[in-house]
């Protein structure tokens, strides 16, 4: 039975390269070669301060990825149960999940970050790194919930009927039949959310988490070379997100083979 084809766009993450555009003269290649070329030119021709900046921020890159990866797993966990709650026939569970989505999506991520770190921190004393991961997970969990909901609803109702006719109960139908098929629809937007979350992780520098931006701010504060520092920070973020967007595009291509 043919599945309904659904393209899920929840947030405006990085632009994912079109798999049909194989030429080198496209926006992705121009941006990537341009960014890498400018970094190489600046480091070679003006090692002071550009090389020094580049050598100062690797620790921040590691922290940025730690926050992003931990948060995306937290968001996936929250999103799975939120998505299941959103399609639940139980009115109480459905209302709780829907309210969570509406409330969290209506509050800026920066406000949620401040609330968990400063407001709740007065009682719970949550470490800065953990506060950042919790805030990012809770915020993106709401978006992931919509991704899971749309992915599950993209599966034809006949799949449920077929599974139930074979003797699967409600939970077995969901976790053994529906979710494995929905995952092919869910995975690409999860990649988009991963890139968007990485960019938004720069907000955690405000609560003293030593990510890329925080390390850049430390360098700029010591050297007073703000233009050079933030130019390099912007280029590093651009290169990272472009590489990840290409990886997501490759993943979408691989998944499309299973639909043929």
mmCIF file of C-alpha atoms in Angstrom:
data_model
loop_
_atom_site.group_PDB
_atom_site.id
_atom_site.type_symbol
_atom_site.label_atom_id
_atom_site.label_comp_id
_atom_site.label_asym_id
_atom_site.label_seq_id
_atom_site.Cartn_x
_atom_site.Cartn_y
_atom_site.Cartn_z
ATOM 1 C CA UNK A 1 0.000 0.000 0.000
ATOM 2 C CA UNK A 2 1.435 3.362 -1.034
ATOM 3 C CA UNK A 3 2.305 5.790 1.750
ATOM 4 C CA UNK A 4 1.256 9.412 1.730
ATOM 5 C CA UNK A 5 4.250 11.627 0.889
ATOM 6 C CA UNK A 6 4.607 14.476 3.365
ATOM 7 C CA UNK A 7 7.347 17.104 3.489
ATOM 8 C CA UNK A 8 7.681 18.507 6.989
ATOM 9 C CA UNK A 9 8.945 22.040 7.502
ATOM 10 C CA UNK A 10 8.647 23.119 11.134
ATOM 11 C CA UNK A 11 11.360 25.717 11.578
ATOM 12 C CA UNK A 12 13.516 27.700 9.227
ATOM 13 C CA UNK A 13 16.845 25.983 9.651
ATOM 14 C CA UNK A 14 19.768 26.082 7.279
ATOM 15 C CA UNK A 15 19.057 25.706 3.571
ATOM 16 C CA UNK A 16 19.445 22.049 2.631
ATOM 17 C CA UNK A 17 21.071 21.510 -0.802
ATOM 18 C CA UNK A 18 18.740 20.122 -3.450
ATOM 19 C CA UNK A 19 19.827 16.593 -4.304
ATOM 20 C CA UNK A 20 19.091 17.293 -7.988
ATOM 21 C CA UNK A 21 21.658 20.118 -8.070
ATOM 22 C CA UNK A 22 24.923 18.307 -8.647
ATOM 23 C CA UNK A 23 26.874 21.167 -10.261
ATOM 24 C CA UNK A 24 29.663 22.989 -8.462
ATOM 25 C CA UNK A 25 28.131 26.376 -9.363
ATOM 26 C CA UNK A 26 25.336 26.346 -6.831
ATOM 27 C CA UNK A 27 24.696 28.335 -3.678
ATOM 28 C CA UNK A 28 26.092 25.645 -1.361
ATOM 29 C CA UNK A 29 29.413 25.269 -3.170
ATOM 30 C CA UNK A 30 29.835 29.036 -3.666
ATOM 31 C CA UNK A 31 29.169 29.622 0.045
ATOM 32 C CA UNK A 32 31.385 26.748 1.223
ATOM 33 C CA UNK A 33 34.347 27.481 -1.053
ATOM 34 C CA UNK A 34 33.994 31.191 -0.335
ATOM 35 C CA UNK A 35 33.954 30.723 3.452
ATOM 36 C CA UNK A 36 36.858 28.253 3.511
ATOM 37 C CA UNK A 37 38.811 30.404 1.057
ATOM 38 C CA UNK A 38 38.351 33.558 3.133
ATOM 39 C CA UNK A 39 39.412 31.736 6.322
ATOM 40 C CA UNK A 40 42.521 30.349 4.602
ATOM 41 C CA UNK A 41 43.372 33.762 3.114
ATOM 42 C CA UNK A 42 42.998 35.558 6.445
ATOM 43 C CA UNK A 43 44.987 32.959 8.404
ATOM 44 C CA UNK A 44 47.834 32.931 5.847
ATOM 45 C CA UNK A 45 48.071 36.658 5.121
ATOM 46 C CA UNK A 46 47.141 37.981 8.582
ATOM 47 C CA UNK A 47 48.074 35.322 11.128
ATOM 48 C CA UNK A 48 47.892 37.998 13.823
ATOM 49 C CA UNK A 49 45.073 37.991 14.885
ATOM 50 C CA UNK A 50 43.133 35.561 12.628
ATOM 51 C CA UNK A 51 45.308 32.488 13.256
ATOM 52 C CA UNK A 52 45.323 33.281 16.968
ATOM 53 C CA UNK A 53 41.524 33.490 16.970
ATOM 54 C CA UNK A 54 41.237 30.183 15.134
ATOM 55 C CA UNK A 55 43.575 28.527 17.656
ATOM 56 C CA UNK A 56 41.620 30.040 20.578
ATOM 57 C CA UNK A 57 38.143 28.663 19.771
ATOM 58 C CA UNK A 58 38.508 24.851 19.258
ATOM 59 C CA UNK A 59 37.429 24.234 22.865
ATOM 60 C CA UNK A 60 34.319 26.261 22.116
ATOM 61 C CA UNK A 61 33.575 24.132 19.039
ATOM 62 C CA UNK A 62 33.682 20.999 21.208
ATOM 63 C CA UNK A 63 31.342 22.570 23.794
ATOM 64 C CA UNK A 64 28.957 23.739 21.048
ATOM 65 C CA UNK A 65 28.680 20.197 19.701
ATOM 66 C CA UNK A 66 28.279 18.758 23.214
ATOM 67 C CA UNK A 67 25.359 21.090 23.921
ATOM 68 C CA UNK A 68 23.835 20.488 20.489
ATOM 69 C CA UNK A 69 24.098 16.681 20.518
ATOM 70 C CA UNK A 70 22.860 16.289 24.108
ATOM 71 C CA UNK A 71 20.003 18.714 23.424
ATOM 72 C CA UNK A 72 18.930 16.989 20.203
ATOM 73 C CA UNK A 73 18.697 13.637 22.007
ATOM 74 C CA UNK A 74 16.692 15.299 24.794
ATOM 75 C CA UNK A 75 14.446 16.975 22.219
ATOM 76 C CA UNK A 76 13.920 13.676 20.385
ATOM 77 C CA UNK A 77 12.885 11.964 23.628
ATOM 78 C CA UNK A 78 10.473 14.766 24.551
ATOM 79 C CA UNK A 79 9.278 15.090 20.967
ATOM 80 C CA UNK A 80 8.438 11.392 20.648
ATOM 81 C CA UNK A 81 6.131 11.417 23.651
ATOM 82 C CA UNK A 82 4.731 14.843 22.731
ATOM 83 C CA UNK A 83 3.938 13.618 19.233
ATOM 84 C CA UNK A 84 2.258 10.495 20.594
ATOM 85 C CA UNK A 85 0.324 12.678 23.026
ATOM 86 C CA UNK A 86 -0.805 14.982 20.214
ATOM 87 C CA UNK A 87 -2.401 12.075 18.332
ATOM 88 C CA UNK A 88 -3.710 10.332 21.433
ATOM 89 C CA UNK A 89 -7.440 9.680 21.634
ATOM 90 C CA UNK A 90 -7.185 10.305 25.389
ATOM 91 C CA UNK A 91 -8.398 13.892 25.740
ATOM 92 C CA UNK A 92 -6.369 14.613 28.889
ATOM 93 C CA UNK A 93 -3.077 13.404 27.388
ATOM 94 C CA UNK A 94 -3.835 15.195 24.132
ATOM 95 C CA UNK A 95 -4.583 18.433 25.994
ATOM 96 C CA UNK A 96 -1.382 18.228 28.051
ATOM 97 C CA UNK A 97 0.770 17.604 24.967
ATOM 98 C CA UNK A 98 -0.951 20.318 22.942
ATOM 99 C CA UNK A 99 -0.661 22.845 25.773
ATOM 100 C CA UNK A 100 3.056 22.083 26.142
ATOM 101 C CA UNK A 101 3.578 22.725 22.428
ATOM 102 C CA UNK A 102 1.584 25.961 22.446
ATOM 103 C CA UNK A 103 3.264 27.342 25.580
ATOM 104 C CA UNK A 104 6.852 26.448 24.705
ATOM 105 C CA UNK A 105 6.580 27.603 21.096
ATOM 106 C CA UNK A 106 5.126 30.898 22.285
ATOM 107 C CA UNK A 107 8.095 31.781 24.510
ATOM 108 C CA UNK A 108 11.460 32.779 23.002
ATOM 109 C CA UNK A 109 14.305 30.351 23.582
ATOM 110 C CA UNK A 110 16.380 33.061 25.247
ATOM 111 C CA UNK A 111 13.637 33.690 27.821
ATOM 112 C CA UNK A 112 13.377 29.943 28.527
ATOM 113 C CA UNK A 113 17.146 29.825 28.963
ATOM 114 C CA UNK A 114 17.105 32.709 31.454
ATOM 115 C CA UNK A 115 14.138 31.211 33.284
ATOM 116 C CA UNK A 116 15.811 27.835 33.825
ATOM 117 C CA UNK A 117 19.242 29.261 34.666
ATOM 118 C CA UNK A 118 18.366 32.331 36.722
ATOM 119 C CA UNK A 119 14.767 31.909 37.953
ATOM 120 C CA UNK A 120 14.792 28.166 38.693
ATOM 121 C CA UNK A 121 18.509 28.321 39.505
ATOM 122 C CA UNK A 122 17.720 30.213 42.703
ATOM 123 C CA UNK A 123 16.013 27.075 44.003
ATOM 124 C CA UNK A 124 17.597 24.147 42.181
ATOM 125 C CA UNK A 125 21.147 25.477 41.557
ATOM 126 C CA UNK A 126 21.304 23.937 38.098
ATOM 127 C CA UNK A 127 24.827 24.055 36.539
ATOM 128 C CA UNK A 128 25.182 26.298 33.485
ATOM 129 C CA UNK A 129 25.865 23.452 31.041
ATOM 130 C CA UNK A 130 22.892 21.414 32.292
ATOM 131 C CA UNK A 131 20.661 24.500 32.216
ATOM 132 C CA UNK A 132 21.594 25.068 28.592
ATOM 133 C CA UNK A 133 20.848 21.445 27.623
ATOM 134 C CA UNK A 134 17.518 21.417 29.497
ATOM 135 C CA UNK A 135 16.384 24.717 27.958
ATOM 136 C CA UNK A 136 17.352 23.651 24.423
ATOM 137 C CA UNK A 137 15.777 20.208 24.875
ATOM 138 C CA UNK A 138 12.496 21.596 26.229
ATOM 139 C CA UNK A 139 12.276 24.253 23.513
ATOM 140 C CA UNK A 140 13.107 21.976 20.583
ATOM 141 C CA UNK A 141 11.094 19.117 22.098
ATOM 142 C CA UNK A 142 7.967 21.100 21.214
ATOM 143 C CA UNK A 143 9.057 21.399 17.590
ATOM 144 C CA UNK A 144 10.094 17.745 17.506
ATOM 145 C CA UNK A 145 6.661 16.818 18.819
ATOM 146 C CA UNK A 146 5.129 18.369 15.718
ATOM 147 C CA UNK A 147 7.669 16.543 13.537
ATOM 148 C CA UNK A 148 6.734 13.191 15.102
ATOM 149 C CA UNK A 149 3.013 13.978 14.893
ATOM 150 C CA UNK A 150 3.227 14.846 11.194
ATOM 151 C CA UNK A 151 5.449 11.845 10.478
ATOM 152 C CA UNK A 152 3.061 9.416 12.189
ATOM 153 C CA UNK A 153 0.034 10.936 10.466
ATOM 154 C CA UNK A 154 1.757 10.546 7.098
ATOM 155 C CA UNK A 155 1.439 6.754 7.369
ATOM 156 C CA UNK A 156 -1.632 5.394 5.628
ATOM 157 C CA UNK A 157 -4.429 4.241 7.917
ATOM 158 C CA UNK A 158 -4.372 0.922 6.090
ATOM 159 C CA UNK A 159 -1.063 0.106 7.783
ATOM 160 C CA UNK A 160 -2.794 0.294 11.166
ATOM 161 C CA UNK A 161 -5.688 -1.838 9.977
ATOM 162 C CA UNK A 162 -3.287 -4.428 8.499
ATOM 163 C CA UNK A 163 -1.251 -4.603 11.722
ATOM 164 C CA UNK A 164 -4.365 -4.946 13.899
ATOM 165 C CA UNK A 165 -5.717 -7.689 11.612
ATOM 166 C CA UNK A 166 -2.451 -9.591 12.173
ATOM 167 C CA UNK A 167 -3.004 -9.505 15.923
ATOM 168 C CA UNK A 168 -0.819 -6.568 16.966
ATOM 169 C CA UNK A 169 -2.161 -4.571 19.887
ATOM 170 C CA UNK A 170 -2.212 -0.763 19.910
ATOM 171 C CA UNK A 171 1.304 -0.279 21.291
ATOM 172 C CA UNK A 172 2.853 -2.976 19.075
ATOM 173 C CA UNK A 173 1.207 -1.369 16.042
ATOM 174 C CA UNK A 174 2.686 2.013 16.917
ATOM 175 C CA UNK A 175 6.231 0.945 17.858
ATOM 176 C CA UNK A 176 6.712 -2.026 15.503
ATOM 177 C CA UNK A 177 4.773 -0.910 12.419
ATOM 178 C CA UNK A 178 4.027 2.827 12.319
ATOM 179 C CA UNK A 179 7.122 4.453 13.854
ATOM 180 C CA UNK A 180 9.675 2.450 11.791
ATOM 181 C CA UNK A 181 7.901 3.608 8.622
ATOM 182 C CA UNK A 182 7.365 7.164 9.865
ATOM 183 C CA UNK A 183 11.065 7.460 10.709
ATOM 184 C CA UNK A 184 11.923 7.872 7.010
ATOM 185 C CA UNK A 185 9.679 10.940 6.926
ATOM 186 C CA UNK A 186 10.809 12.203 10.315
ATOM 187 C CA UNK A 187 14.574 11.904 9.843
ATOM 188 C CA UNK A 188 15.150 14.733 7.296
ATOM 189 C CA UNK A 189 13.358 17.409 9.376
ATOM 190 C CA UNK A 190 15.236 16.136 12.434
ATOM 191 C CA UNK A 191 18.410 16.960 10.501
ATOM 192 C CA UNK A 192 17.063 20.457 9.859
ATOM 193 C CA UNK A 193 16.289 20.885 13.530
ATOM 194 C CA UNK A 194 19.806 19.718 14.431
ATOM 195 C CA UNK A 195 21.305 22.494 12.299
ATOM 196 C CA UNK A 196 18.878 25.093 13.655
ATOM 197 C CA UNK A 197 19.633 23.956 17.205
ATOM 198 C CA UNK A 198 23.386 24.267 16.590
ATOM 199 C CA UNK A 199 22.918 27.863 15.470
ATOM 200 C CA UNK A 200 20.649 28.672 18.409
ATOM 201 C CA UNK A 201 23.207 27.134 20.773
ATOM 202 C CA UNK A 202 25.131 30.417 20.477
ATOM 203 C CA UNK A 203 22.559 31.815 22.942
ATOM 204 C CA UNK A 204 24.000 29.651 25.730
ATOM 205 C CA UNK A 205 27.114 31.855 25.783
ATOM 206 C CA UNK A 206 25.002 34.362 27.749
ATOM 207 C CA UNK A 207 24.901 32.015 30.755
ATOM 208 C CA UNK A 208 28.689 31.490 30.700
ATOM 209 C CA UNK A 209 28.768 28.230 28.742
ATOM 210 C CA UNK A 210 32.097 28.350 26.887
ATOM 211 C CA UNK A 211 30.826 27.673 23.372
ATOM 212 C CA UNK A 212 32.242 29.143 20.155
ATOM 213 C CA UNK A 213 30.685 32.575 20.679
ATOM 214 C CA UNK A 214 31.725 32.711 24.333
ATOM 215 C CA UNK A 215 35.331 31.889 23.439
ATOM 216 C CA UNK A 216 35.188 34.572 20.763
ATOM 217 C CA UNK A 217 33.874 37.113 23.264
ATOM 218 C CA UNK A 218 36.715 36.238 25.632
ATOM 219 C CA UNK A 219 39.306 36.754 22.874
ATOM 220 C CA UNK A 220 37.740 40.039 21.781
ATOM 221 C CA UNK A 221 37.581 41.320 25.364
ATOM 222 C CA UNK A 222 41.302 40.674 25.821
ATOM 223 C CA UNK A 223 42.492 41.936 22.429
ATOM 224 C CA UNK A 224 39.830 44.568 21.613
ATOM 225 C CA UNK A 225 39.800 43.167 18.064
ATOM 226 C CA UNK A 226 36.046 42.811 17.773
ATOM 227 C CA UNK A 227 35.765 43.041 13.981
ATOM 228 C CA UNK A 228 38.380 40.375 13.345
ATOM 229 C CA UNK A 229 37.044 38.071 16.077
ATOM 230 C CA UNK A 230 33.399 38.125 15.070
ATOM 231 C CA UNK A 231 34.318 37.846 11.374
ATOM 232 C CA UNK A 232 36.134 34.590 12.140
ATOM 233 C CA UNK A 233 33.342 33.354 14.434
ATOM 234 C CA UNK A 234 30.740 33.976 11.714
ATOM 235 C CA UNK A 235 32.851 32.145 9.126
ATOM 236 C CA UNK A 236 33.391 29.148 11.440
ATOM 237 C CA UNK A 237 29.638 28.876 12.129
ATOM 238 C CA UNK A 238 28.962 29.134 8.391
ATOM 239 C CA UNK A 239 31.400 26.345 7.510
ATOM 240 C CA UNK A 240 29.998 24.042 10.216
ATOM 241 C CA UNK A 241 26.353 24.575 9.225
ATOM 242 C CA UNK A 242 27.153 24.163 5.522
ATOM 243 C CA UNK A 243 28.887 20.834 6.193
ATOM 244 C CA UNK A 244 25.929 19.663 8.289
ATOM 245 C CA UNK A 245 23.411 20.776 5.657
ATOM 246 C CA UNK A 246 25.304 18.755 3.045
ATOM 247 C CA UNK A 247 25.265 15.751 5.387
ATOM 248 C CA UNK A 248 21.482 16.113 5.797
ATOM 249 C CA UNK A 249 21.088 16.350 2.027
ATOM 250 C CA UNK A 250 23.129 13.157 1.604
ATOM 251 C CA UNK A 251 20.975 11.457 4.226
ATOM 252 C CA UNK A 252 17.804 12.479 2.380
ATOM 253 C CA UNK A 253 19.226 11.029 -0.838
ATOM 254 C CA UNK A 254 19.973 7.735 0.865
ATOM 255 C CA UNK A 255 16.484 7.575 2.338
ATOM 256 C CA UNK A 256 14.874 8.387 -1.021
ATOM 257 C CA UNK A 257 16.278 5.122 -2.445
ATOM 258 C CA UNK A 258 14.030 3.189 -0.067
ATOM 259 C CA UNK A 259 10.961 4.954 -1.480
ATOM 260 C CA UNK A 260 11.678 3.832 -5.043
#
